[in-house]
XYZ file of N, CA and C in Angstrom:
231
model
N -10.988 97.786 -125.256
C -11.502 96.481 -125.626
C -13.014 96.583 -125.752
N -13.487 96.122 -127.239
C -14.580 96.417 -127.018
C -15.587 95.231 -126.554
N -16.930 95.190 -125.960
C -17.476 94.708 -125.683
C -18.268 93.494 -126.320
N -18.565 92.077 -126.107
C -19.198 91.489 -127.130
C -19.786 90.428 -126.726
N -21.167 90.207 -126.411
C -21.668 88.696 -126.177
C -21.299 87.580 -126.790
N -20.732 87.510 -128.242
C -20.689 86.279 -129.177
C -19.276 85.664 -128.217
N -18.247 86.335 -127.841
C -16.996 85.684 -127.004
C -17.474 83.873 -126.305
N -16.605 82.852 -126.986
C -16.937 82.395 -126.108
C -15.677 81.393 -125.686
N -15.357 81.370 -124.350
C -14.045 80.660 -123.997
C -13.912 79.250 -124.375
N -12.917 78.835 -124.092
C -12.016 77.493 -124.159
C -12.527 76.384 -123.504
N -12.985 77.274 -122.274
C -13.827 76.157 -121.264
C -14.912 76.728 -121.329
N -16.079 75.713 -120.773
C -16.977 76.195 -120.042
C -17.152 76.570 -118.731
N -18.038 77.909 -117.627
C -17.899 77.754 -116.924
C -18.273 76.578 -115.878
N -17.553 76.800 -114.814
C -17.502 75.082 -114.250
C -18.758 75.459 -113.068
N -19.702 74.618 -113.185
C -20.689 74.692 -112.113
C -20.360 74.485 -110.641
N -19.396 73.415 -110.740
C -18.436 73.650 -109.141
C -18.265 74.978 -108.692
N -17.171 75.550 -109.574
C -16.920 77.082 -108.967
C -17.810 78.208 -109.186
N -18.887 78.138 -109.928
C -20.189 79.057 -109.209
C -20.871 78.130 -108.449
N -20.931 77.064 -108.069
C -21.930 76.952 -106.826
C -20.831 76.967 -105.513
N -19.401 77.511 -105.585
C -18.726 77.713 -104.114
C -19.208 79.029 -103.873
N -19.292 79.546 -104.851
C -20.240 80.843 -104.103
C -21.544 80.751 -103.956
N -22.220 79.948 -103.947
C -23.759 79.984 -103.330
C -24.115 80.335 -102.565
N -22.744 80.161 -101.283
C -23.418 79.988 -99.948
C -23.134 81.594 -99.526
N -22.617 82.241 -99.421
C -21.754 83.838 -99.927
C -23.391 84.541 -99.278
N -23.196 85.459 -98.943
C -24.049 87.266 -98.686
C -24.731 86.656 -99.624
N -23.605 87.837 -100.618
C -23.731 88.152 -102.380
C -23.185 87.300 -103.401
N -23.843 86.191 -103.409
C -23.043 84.970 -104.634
C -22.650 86.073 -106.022
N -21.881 85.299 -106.969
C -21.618 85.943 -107.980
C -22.326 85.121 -108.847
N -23.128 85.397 -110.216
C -23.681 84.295 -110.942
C -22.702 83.914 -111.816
N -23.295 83.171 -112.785
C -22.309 82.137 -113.361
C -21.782 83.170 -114.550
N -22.299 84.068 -115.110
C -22.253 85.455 -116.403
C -21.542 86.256 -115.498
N -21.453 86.894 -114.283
C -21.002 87.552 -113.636
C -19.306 87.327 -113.865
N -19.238 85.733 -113.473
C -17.977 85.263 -112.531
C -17.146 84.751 -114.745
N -18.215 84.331 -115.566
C -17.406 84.105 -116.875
C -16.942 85.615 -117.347
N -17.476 86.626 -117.155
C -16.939 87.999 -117.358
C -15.722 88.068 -116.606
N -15.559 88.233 -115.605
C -14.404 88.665 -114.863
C -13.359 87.756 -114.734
N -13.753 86.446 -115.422
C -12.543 85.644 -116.227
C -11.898 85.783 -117.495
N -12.893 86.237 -118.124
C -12.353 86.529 -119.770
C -11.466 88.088 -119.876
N -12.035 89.123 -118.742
C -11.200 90.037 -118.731
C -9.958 89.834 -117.863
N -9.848 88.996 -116.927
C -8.552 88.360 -116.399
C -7.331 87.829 -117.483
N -8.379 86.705 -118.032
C -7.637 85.983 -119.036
C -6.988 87.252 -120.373
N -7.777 88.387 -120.537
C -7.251 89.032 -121.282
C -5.735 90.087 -121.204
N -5.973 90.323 -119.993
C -5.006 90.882 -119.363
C -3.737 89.821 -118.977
N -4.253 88.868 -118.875
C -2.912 87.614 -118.566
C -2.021 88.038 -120.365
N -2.912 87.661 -120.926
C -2.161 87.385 -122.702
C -1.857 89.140 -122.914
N -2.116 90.290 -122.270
C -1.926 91.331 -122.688
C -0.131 91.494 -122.039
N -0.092 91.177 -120.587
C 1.172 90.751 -119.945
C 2.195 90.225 -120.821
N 1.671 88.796 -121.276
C 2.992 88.047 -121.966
C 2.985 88.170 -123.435
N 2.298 89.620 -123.857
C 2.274 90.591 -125.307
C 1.865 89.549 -126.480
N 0.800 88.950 -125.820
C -0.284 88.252 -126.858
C 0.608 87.157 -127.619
N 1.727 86.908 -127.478
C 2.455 85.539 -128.085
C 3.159 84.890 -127.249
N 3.284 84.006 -127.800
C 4.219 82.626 -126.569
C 3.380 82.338 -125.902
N 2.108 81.924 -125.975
C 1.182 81.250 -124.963
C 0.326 80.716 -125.450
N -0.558 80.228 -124.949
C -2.294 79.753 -125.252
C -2.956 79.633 -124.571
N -3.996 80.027 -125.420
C -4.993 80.922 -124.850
C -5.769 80.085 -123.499
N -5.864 78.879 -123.742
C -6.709 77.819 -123.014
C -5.933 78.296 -121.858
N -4.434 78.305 -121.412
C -3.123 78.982 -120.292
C -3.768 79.570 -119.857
N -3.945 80.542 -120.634
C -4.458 81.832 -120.325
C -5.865 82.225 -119.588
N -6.458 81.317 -119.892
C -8.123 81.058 -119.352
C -8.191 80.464 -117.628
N -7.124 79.229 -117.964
C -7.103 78.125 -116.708
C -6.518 79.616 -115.632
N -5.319 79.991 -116.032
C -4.639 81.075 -115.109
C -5.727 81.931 -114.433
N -7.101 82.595 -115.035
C -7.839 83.641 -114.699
C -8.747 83.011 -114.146
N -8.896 81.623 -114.505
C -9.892 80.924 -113.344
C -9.291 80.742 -112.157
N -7.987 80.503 -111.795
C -7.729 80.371 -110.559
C -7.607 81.252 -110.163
N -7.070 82.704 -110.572
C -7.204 83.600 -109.896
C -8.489 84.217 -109.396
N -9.563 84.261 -110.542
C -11.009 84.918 -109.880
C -11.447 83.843 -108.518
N -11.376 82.761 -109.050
C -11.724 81.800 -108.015
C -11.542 81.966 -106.688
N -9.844 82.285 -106.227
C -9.069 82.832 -105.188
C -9.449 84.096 -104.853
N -10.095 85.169 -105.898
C -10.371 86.395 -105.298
C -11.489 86.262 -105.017
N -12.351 85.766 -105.352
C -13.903 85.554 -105.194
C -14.024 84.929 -103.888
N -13.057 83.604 -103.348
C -13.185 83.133 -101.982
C -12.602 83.789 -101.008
N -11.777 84.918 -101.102
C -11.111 85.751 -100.240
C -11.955 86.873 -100.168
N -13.040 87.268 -100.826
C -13.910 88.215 -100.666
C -13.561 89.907 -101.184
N -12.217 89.519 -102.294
C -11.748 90.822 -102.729
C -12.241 91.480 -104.198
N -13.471 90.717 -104.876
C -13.948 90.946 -105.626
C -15.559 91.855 -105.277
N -15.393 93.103 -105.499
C -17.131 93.795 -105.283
C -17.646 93.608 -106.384
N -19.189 92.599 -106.050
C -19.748 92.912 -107.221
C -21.386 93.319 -107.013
């Protein structure tokens, strides 16, 4: 997959869930935490072989998951 600044998601990121990491060591920034959603979200639609879904699904799904890994502390960044 190649790499590309112009990407831009469905949502925006939500300032709620980068400021739950504020308080954190090592917060994640807000570019940090939209990266490791869009490659979530990519891998979600790579799973269910890029049809039968949408994409917005697909986005909401990788936000809750980074979200959950990010507050459980299983994300190094």
């Amino acid at each position: 997959m190649a790499k590309s600044r112009n990407i831009t998601s469905p949502f925006k990121a939500s300032p709620a869930s980068a400021e739950k990491n504020s308080d954190r060591l090592h917060p994640v920034t807000p570019e940090q935490r939209y990266h490791y959603v869009e490659v979530a979200a990519y891998y979600i639609a790579e799973k269910r072989g890029f049809d039968a879904g949408s994409t917005e699904e697909d986005w909401a799904q990788a936000e809750l998951e980074i979200d959950r890994l990010l507050a459980e502390g299983q994300i190094n960044h």
